[in-house]
Short mmCIF file of C-alpha atoms in Angstrom, two decimals:
data_model
loop_
_atom_site.label_atom_id
_atom_site.label_comp_id
_atom_site.label_asym_id
_atom_site.label_seq_id
_atom_site.Cartn_x
_atom_site.Cartn_y
_atom_site.Cartn_z
CA MET A 1 30.35 16.57 16.40
CA GLN A 2 32.81 16.42 13.52
CA ALA A 3 35.14 14.15 15.46
CA LEU A 4 32.23 11.82 16.20
CA ARG A 5 31.10 11.70 12.62
CA MET A 6 34.29 11.04 10.72
CA PRO A 7 35.21 7.53 11.96
CA GLY A 8 31.76 6.26 11.00
CA ARG A 9 32.05 7.91 7.60
CA ARG A 10 35.41 6.39 6.80
CA HIS A 11 34.03 2.98 7.72
CA LEU A 12 31.00 3.65 5.54
CA VAL A 13 33.02 4.42 2.42
CA THR A 14 35.41 1.53 2.73
CA THR A 15 32.57 -0.98 2.97
CA ALA A 16 30.78 0.54 -0.03
CA ALA A 17 27.45 0.24 1.81
CA PHE A 18 27.54 -3.56 1.68
CA ILE A 19 27.64 -4.23 5.42
CA ALA A 20 25.40 -7.23 6.13
CA VAL A 21 23.94 -8.54 9.36
CA GLY A 22 26.24 -11.20 10.74
CA GLY A 23 29.25 -10.02 8.76
CA LEU A 24 31.51 -9.52 11.75
CA VAL A 25 32.73 -12.12 14.21
CA LEU A 26 33.54 -11.32 17.80
CA THR A 27 36.50 -13.17 19.29
CA GLY A 28 37.72 -13.36 22.84
CA CYS A 29 41.19 -12.10 23.64
CA SER A 30 41.67 -13.39 27.15
CA SER A 31 42.32 -16.90 28.41
CA GLY A 32 40.68 -18.60 31.33
CA GLU A 33 37.87 -16.04 31.58
CA ASP A 34 34.33 -16.68 30.41
CA GLU A 35 33.23 -13.59 28.54
CA SER A 36 30.54 -15.28 26.45
CA SER A 37 27.76 -13.38 28.21
CA SER A 38 29.36 -9.96 27.80
CA GLU A 39 27.56 -7.53 25.53
CA PRO A 40 29.32 -5.02 23.25
CA THR A 41 29.10 -1.55 24.74
CA ASN A 42 27.90 -0.04 21.46
CA ASN A 43 24.70 -2.07 21.30
CA SER A 44 23.51 -2.27 24.89
CA VAL A 45 20.09 -0.87 25.78
CA GLU A 46 21.67 1.53 28.26
CA GLY A 47 24.29 2.68 25.80
CA ASN A 48 21.77 3.34 23.06
CA GLN A 49 19.49 5.32 25.33
CA SER A 50 22.24 7.44 26.83
CA GLU A 51 22.65 10.91 25.38
CA GLY A 52 25.56 11.40 23.02
CA ASP A 53 26.88 14.19 20.83
CA THR A 54 24.27 16.00 18.77
CA VAL A 55 23.27 14.26 15.54
CA VAL A 56 21.89 16.45 12.74
CA ILE A 57 19.49 14.47 10.56
CA GLY A 58 17.92 15.70 7.33
CA PHE A 59 14.50 14.22 6.58
CA SER A 60 12.72 14.40 3.23
CA GLY A 61 9.61 12.62 2.02
CA PRO A 62 6.66 12.98 -0.36
CA ALA A 63 3.78 15.34 0.30
CA ALA A 64 1.45 14.08 3.02
CA ASP A 65 -1.56 13.91 0.69
CA HIS A 66 -2.52 10.48 1.98
CA GLY A 67 -3.24 9.22 5.48
CA TRP A 68 -0.36 6.75 5.50
CA LEU A 69 2.17 9.36 4.36
CA GLY A 70 0.89 11.79 6.97
CA ALA A 71 1.44 9.11 9.60
CA ILE A 72 4.96 8.46 8.26
CA ASN A 73 5.86 12.14 8.70
CA SER A 74 4.29 12.59 12.14
CA ALA A 75 5.92 9.39 13.44
CA ALA A 76 9.34 10.59 12.26
CA LEU A 77 8.91 13.93 14.03
CA ALA A 78 7.70 12.25 17.21
CA GLU A 79 10.65 9.85 17.20
CA ALA A 80 13.18 12.67 16.82
CA GLU A 81 11.61 14.52 19.75
CA LYS A 82 12.41 11.59 22.03
CA TYR A 83 16.13 12.28 21.79
CA PRO A 84 17.73 15.47 23.14
CA ASP A 85 20.81 14.68 21.04
CA VAL A 86 18.90 14.71 17.72
CA GLU A 87 18.42 17.83 15.63
CA LEU A 88 15.94 17.07 12.85
CA ARG A 89 15.85 19.25 9.74
CA VAL A 90 12.67 18.57 7.79
CA ALA A 91 12.31 19.45 4.13
CA GLU A 92 8.85 20.33 2.86
CA GLY A 93 7.06 17.25 1.56
CA THR A 94 6.86 17.10 -2.22
CA ASN A 95 5.83 14.79 -5.04
CA ASP A 96 8.22 16.58 -7.41
CA ALA A 97 11.34 14.43 -7.78
CA ASN A 98 13.45 17.36 -8.98
CA LEU A 99 12.49 19.44 -5.94
CA GLN A 100 13.30 16.55 -3.64
CA ILE A 101 16.68 16.16 -5.32
CA SER A 102 17.43 19.81 -4.56
CA GLN A 103 16.41 19.26 -0.94
CA VAL A 104 18.90 16.43 -0.60
CA GLU A 105 21.57 18.55 -2.28
CA GLN A 106 20.88 21.22 0.33
CA PHE A 107 21.34 18.69 3.13
CA ILE A 108 24.67 17.69 1.57
CA ASN A 109 25.78 21.33 1.38
CA GLU A 110 24.79 21.86 5.00
CA GLY A 111 26.90 18.89 6.04
CA VAL A 112 24.21 17.07 8.00
CA ASP A 113 25.30 13.92 9.80
CA ALA A 114 22.72 11.61 8.19
CA ILE A 115 19.79 11.73 5.77
CA VAL A 116 16.53 9.82 6.14
CA LEU A 117 14.90 9.76 2.72
CA LEU A 118 11.54 8.45 1.58
CA PRO A 119 11.88 9.19 -2.13
CA THR A 120 8.93 10.20 -4.25
CA ASP A 121 10.59 7.97 -6.86
CA GLY A 122 13.37 5.61 -5.79
CA ALA A 123 15.11 5.49 -9.17
CA ALA A 124 14.98 9.26 -9.64
CA LEU A 125 16.57 9.93 -6.24
CA THR A 126 19.28 7.28 -6.54
CA ASN A 127 21.99 9.54 -7.97
CA VAL A 128 21.67 12.29 -5.39
CA ALA A 129 21.51 9.73 -2.57
CA THR A 130 24.71 8.22 -3.93
CA GLN A 131 26.30 11.68 -3.90
CA ALA A 132 25.42 11.99 -0.22
CA MET A 133 26.98 8.61 0.51
CA GLU A 134 30.12 9.56 -1.40
CA ALA A 135 30.28 12.73 0.70
CA GLY A 136 30.39 10.50 3.78
CA ILE A 137 26.78 11.13 4.84
CA PRO A 138 24.94 7.87 5.62
CA VAL A 139 21.56 7.68 3.88
CA ILE A 140 18.68 5.69 5.31
CA ASN A 141 16.36 4.73 2.44
CA VAL A 142 12.73 4.38 3.50
CA ASP A 143 9.91 2.49 1.75
CA ARG A 144 10.65 3.20 -1.95
CA GLU A 145 13.92 1.54 -2.77
CA PHE A 146 16.80 3.11 -4.68
CA SER A 147 18.05 1.41 -7.84
CA SER A 148 21.63 1.04 -6.57
CA PRO A 149 23.00 -0.52 -3.37
CA PHE A 150 25.57 2.29 -3.25
CA ALA A 151 22.83 4.87 -2.59
CA ALA A 152 22.05 3.89 1.01
CA ARG A 153 23.78 2.62 4.13
CA THR A 154 20.57 1.11 5.43
CA THR A 155 17.22 0.44 3.77
CA ILE A 156 13.97 0.10 5.72
CA LEU A 157 11.06 -1.41 3.82
CA GLY A 158 7.55 -2.61 4.37
CA ASP A 159 6.96 -6.09 2.97
CA ASN A 160 4.87 -5.44 -0.13
CA TYR A 161 5.16 -8.98 -1.45
CA GLY A 162 4.39 -10.20 2.08
CA MET A 163 1.24 -8.04 2.15
CA GLY A 164 -0.02 -9.88 -0.91
CA VAL A 165 0.89 -13.23 0.61
CA SER A 166 -0.92 -12.36 3.85
CA ALA A 167 -4.03 -11.18 1.99
CA GLY A 168 -4.09 -14.23 -0.28
CA THR A 169 -3.50 -16.63 2.60
CA TYR A 170 -6.38 -15.12 4.58
CA ILE A 171 -8.71 -15.35 1.59
CA CYS A 172 -7.67 -18.97 1.05
CA GLU A 173 -8.58 -19.67 4.66
CA GLN A 174 -12.01 -18.08 4.18
CA VAL A 175 -13.11 -19.28 0.72
CA GLY A 176 -10.45 -21.75 -0.36
CA ASP A 177 -12.88 -24.64 0.00
CA GLN A 178 -14.90 -23.15 -2.88
CA PRO A 179 -13.05 -24.16 -6.08
CA ASP A 180 -15.09 -21.69 -8.17
CA ALA A 181 -14.70 -18.75 -5.78
CA VAL A 182 -14.54 -15.41 -7.57
CA VAL A 183 -11.65 -13.33 -6.25
CA ALA A 184 -11.27 -9.65 -7.13
CA GLU A 185 -8.41 -7.22 -6.60
CA ILE A 186 -8.25 -3.43 -6.40
CA ALA A 187 -4.62 -2.41 -6.72
CA GLY A 188 -2.91 0.91 -6.18
CA ILE A 189 -0.80 2.58 -8.86
CA ASP A 190 0.19 -0.20 -11.24
CA SER A 191 3.42 1.48 -12.40
CA LEU A 192 4.92 1.36 -8.90
CA PRO A 193 7.09 -1.64 -7.99
CA LEU A 194 5.34 -1.83 -4.61
CA THR A 195 1.99 -2.43 -6.32
CA GLN A 196 3.53 -5.05 -8.59
CA ASP A 197 5.05 -6.81 -5.58
CA ARG A 198 1.74 -6.82 -3.71
CA SER A 199 -0.08 -8.31 -6.69
CA ALA A 200 2.63 -10.93 -7.18
CA GLY A 201 2.41 -12.04 -3.55
CA PHE A 202 -1.37 -12.17 -3.74
CA LYS A 203 -1.30 -14.28 -6.90
CA ASP A 204 1.26 -16.70 -5.45
CA ALA A 205 -0.69 -17.18 -2.22
CA LEU A 206 -3.97 -17.81 -4.05
CA GLU A 207 -2.32 -20.45 -6.21
CA GLY A 208 -1.63 -22.37 -3.01
CA CYS A 209 -5.34 -23.08 -2.61
CA GLY A 210 -6.21 -23.33 -6.30
CA LEU A 211 -7.68 -19.85 -6.68
CA GLU A 212 -6.85 -16.96 -8.98
CA VAL A 213 -7.81 -13.33 -9.48
CA SER A 214 -10.87 -13.20 -11.71
CA ASN A 215 -11.39 -9.44 -11.82
CA ARG A 216 -8.76 -6.74 -11.25
CA VAL A 217 -8.69 -2.95 -11.46
CA ALA A 218 -6.11 -0.37 -10.41
CA ALA A 219 -6.79 2.84 -8.50
CA ASP A 220 -4.38 5.54 -7.29
CA PHE A 221 -4.33 5.44 -3.47
CA THR A 222 -6.97 8.19 -3.27
CA VAL A 223 -10.56 8.06 -2.05
CA GLN A 224 -11.85 9.29 -5.40
CA GLY A 225 -9.74 6.82 -7.34
CA GLY A 226 -10.82 3.96 -5.12
CA GLU A 227 -14.49 4.77 -5.56
CA ALA A 228 -14.23 5.08 -9.35
CA ALA A 229 -12.22 1.87 -9.78
CA THR A 230 -14.57 -0.08 -7.52
CA SER A 231 -17.66 1.11 -9.38
CA GLN A 232 -16.02 -0.16 -12.57
CA LEU A 233 -15.16 -3.50 -10.95
CA LEU A 234 -18.60 -4.09 -9.49
CA ALA A 235 -20.27 -3.37 -12.83
CA ALA A 236 -18.03 -5.96 -14.51
CA ALA A 237 -18.41 -8.61 -11.79
CA PRO A 238 -22.02 -9.34 -10.83
CA GLU A 239 -20.90 -11.76 -8.14
CA ILE A 240 -17.74 -11.78 -6.00
CA ASP A 241 -16.70 -14.05 -3.13
CA ALA A 242 -13.60 -12.22 -1.89
CA LEU A 243 -11.97 -8.87 -2.62
CA TRP A 244 -8.56 -7.48 -1.72
CA ASN A 245 -8.07 -3.72 -1.78
CA HIS A 246 -4.37 -2.78 -1.55
CA ASP A 247 -4.77 0.46 0.38
CA ASP A 248 -7.04 1.55 3.24
CA ASP A 249 -6.94 5.23 2.25
CA GLN A 250 -8.43 4.45 -1.16
CA GLY A 251 -10.53 1.91 0.75
CA ILE A 252 -12.80 4.71 1.97
CA GLY A 253 -13.86 5.19 -1.63
CA VAL A 254 -13.99 1.44 -2.19
CA LEU A 255 -16.45 0.99 0.67
CA ALA A 256 -18.50 3.97 -0.53
CA ALA A 257 -18.88 2.38 -3.97
CA ILE A 258 -19.80 -0.97 -2.43
CA ASP A 259 -22.47 0.67 -0.27
CA ALA A 260 -23.83 2.64 -3.24
CA ALA A 261 -24.10 -0.57 -5.26
CA GLY A 262 -25.83 -2.40 -2.40
CA ARG A 263 -23.33 -5.26 -2.57
CA ASP A 264 -22.56 -7.40 0.48
CA GLU A 265 -22.18 -10.95 -0.84
CA PHE A 266 -18.39 -11.02 -0.43
CA ILE A 267 -15.69 -10.57 2.18
CA MET A 268 -13.17 -7.76 1.77
CA VAL A 269 -9.57 -7.45 2.93
CA GLY A 270 -7.84 -4.07 3.17
CA GLY A 271 -4.23 -2.98 3.16
CA ALA A 272 -1.94 -0.66 5.18
CA GLY A 273 -3.83 -0.85 8.47
CA SER A 274 -5.71 2.41 8.98
CA ALA A 275 -7.73 3.09 12.11
CA ASN A 276 -10.79 3.65 9.92
CA ALA A 277 -10.46 0.16 8.46
CA MET A 278 -9.89 -1.37 11.88
CA ARG A 279 -13.05 0.25 13.27
CA GLU A 280 -15.00 -1.20 10.33
CA ILE A 281 -13.59 -4.63 11.17
CA GLN A 282 -14.33 -4.14 14.85
CA SER A 283 -17.96 -3.22 14.17
CA GLY A 284 -18.75 -6.56 12.55
CA ASP A 285 -21.28 -4.80 10.28
CA SER A 286 -19.07 -4.37 7.22
CA VAL A 287 -17.90 -6.50 4.31
CA LEU A 288 -14.41 -5.51 5.47
CA LYS A 289 -13.23 -8.42 7.62
CA ALA A 290 -9.45 -7.92 7.70
CA THR A 291 -6.64 -5.57 6.76
CA ILE A 292 -2.92 -6.14 6.23
CA ILE A 293 -0.46 -3.92 8.11
CA TYR A 294 2.02 -1.87 6.10
CA PRO A 295 3.91 -0.13 8.92
CA SER A 296 3.76 3.65 9.07
CA THR A 297 6.73 3.54 11.47
CA GLN A 298 9.34 3.19 8.71
CA ALA A 299 10.62 6.78 8.79
CA ALA A 300 10.60 6.77 12.60
CA ASP A 301 12.71 3.62 12.47
CA GLY A 302 14.95 5.47 10.04
CA ILE A 303 15.44 8.33 12.50
CA ARG A 304 16.38 5.89 15.24
CA LEU A 305 18.83 4.00 13.05
CA ALA A 306 20.38 7.22 11.73
CA ARG A 307 21.13 8.25 15.30
CA LEU A 308 22.70 4.87 16.07
CA LEU A 309 24.83 4.96 12.91
CA VAL A 310 26.27 8.41 13.52
CA GLN A 311 26.95 7.69 17.18
CA ASP A 312 28.64 4.40 16.22
CA LYS A 313 26.06 2.33 18.06
CA ALA A 314 24.04 -0.71 17.03
CA MET A 315 20.71 -2.41 17.69
CA SER A 316 20.51 -3.61 21.26
CA ASP A 317 18.41 -6.69 20.50
CA LEU A 318 20.98 -8.05 18.05
CA VAL A 319 24.33 -9.60 18.90
CA GLU A 320 25.74 -7.97 15.75
CA ILE A 321 27.71 -4.78 16.45
CA GLU A 322 26.67 -2.96 13.27
CA VAL A 323 23.29 -1.55 12.21
CA PRO A 324 21.82 -3.91 9.58
CA ASN A 325 22.09 -3.10 5.90
CA ARG A 326 18.45 -3.96 5.26
CA VAL A 327 15.34 -4.16 7.45
CA VAL A 328 12.07 -5.55 6.10
CA LEU A 329 9.06 -5.11 8.39
CA TYR A 330 6.38 -7.75 8.85
CA ALA A 331 2.89 -7.63 7.26
CA PRO A 332 0.46 -9.17 9.80
CA VAL A 333 -3.26 -9.76 9.23
CA VAL A 334 -5.64 -7.76 11.44
CA THR A 335 -9.04 -9.35 12.08
CA SER A 336 -11.79 -8.99 14.68
CA GLU A 337 -9.81 -11.41 16.84
CA ASN A 338 -6.72 -9.20 17.21
CA VAL A 339 -7.85 -5.71 16.17
CA ASP A 340 -7.63 -4.41 19.74
CA LYS A 341 -3.88 -5.05 19.65
CA TYR A 342 -3.26 -2.93 16.54
CA LEU A 343 -5.91 -0.18 16.73
CA PRO A 344 -4.11 2.04 19.29
CA THR A 345 -1.15 2.58 16.93
CA ALA A 346 -3.08 2.72 13.65
CA PHE A 347 -3.16 5.85 11.48
CA GLU A 348 -6.25 7.82 10.47
CA SER A 349 -7.14 7.83 6.79
#
């Protein structure tokens, strides 16, 4: 395993984690032979699926106190179980940045082959992630981004700005012909960059059809927080045409507050893509008409890419022979028209 790991680690350090998709060019070395259809052996489907030397991956993430985070963790475990050549070491989930730092330090001391890290706070975990990289251990940064490009070999993100754009675009399609439409927004935790990005995308999309957010409150991604924030919003806004709630877990509380207030004059869009939300959409009896996917597969994708990196493989659907430096996942809109496609893989709030 050591012999397998070291070449990849030397390559990692010399590139200073700035490898970009499309950065390498393949050239032919023979004359008179057409090799244009040949595929590099390190990124073929067969090569990626074949068992290699054991890869020890350390995984650390926040406490699963939220349906989406629980889905993140379970998907990572399920992905690791698919590969007999993966040994996954899972640190206990925590919302304490200092404890998570110590977990990563333990992975470094153990000499794991790769670390998949969903930081409780990206900035707070940047230094220890950089230490892992400097030790030659590739770090796959999931969801909450580090504050330095030197802290990760590969970063996998949901598209928070894109979520806002998708939500705003859908609302424009539904009420954009009403120039005085009242649009409300229930955000998550305002101090988080992901919340700021979602709100920015929402604002930009609404501007495209001449609308703006008239009433806005912030919750905390919990059912209780969602209910309290929504009660406050509804009291301040006697009439609403469209509402975007950033998170389907807090959306349970949002819908409870809406039901308690007896309000149904508006359409509502959710966020993250929980199974609960999708069943509400499917029923046709709710103000909730759509939700925006924020993939809970990010850590599972991280496990898969960590394995490829350590085994010096690449993504089989790309011509590029290196794993990308950055992967941003799409934020599609789920409505009654396509809910059957997304419900089977949705998470439970």
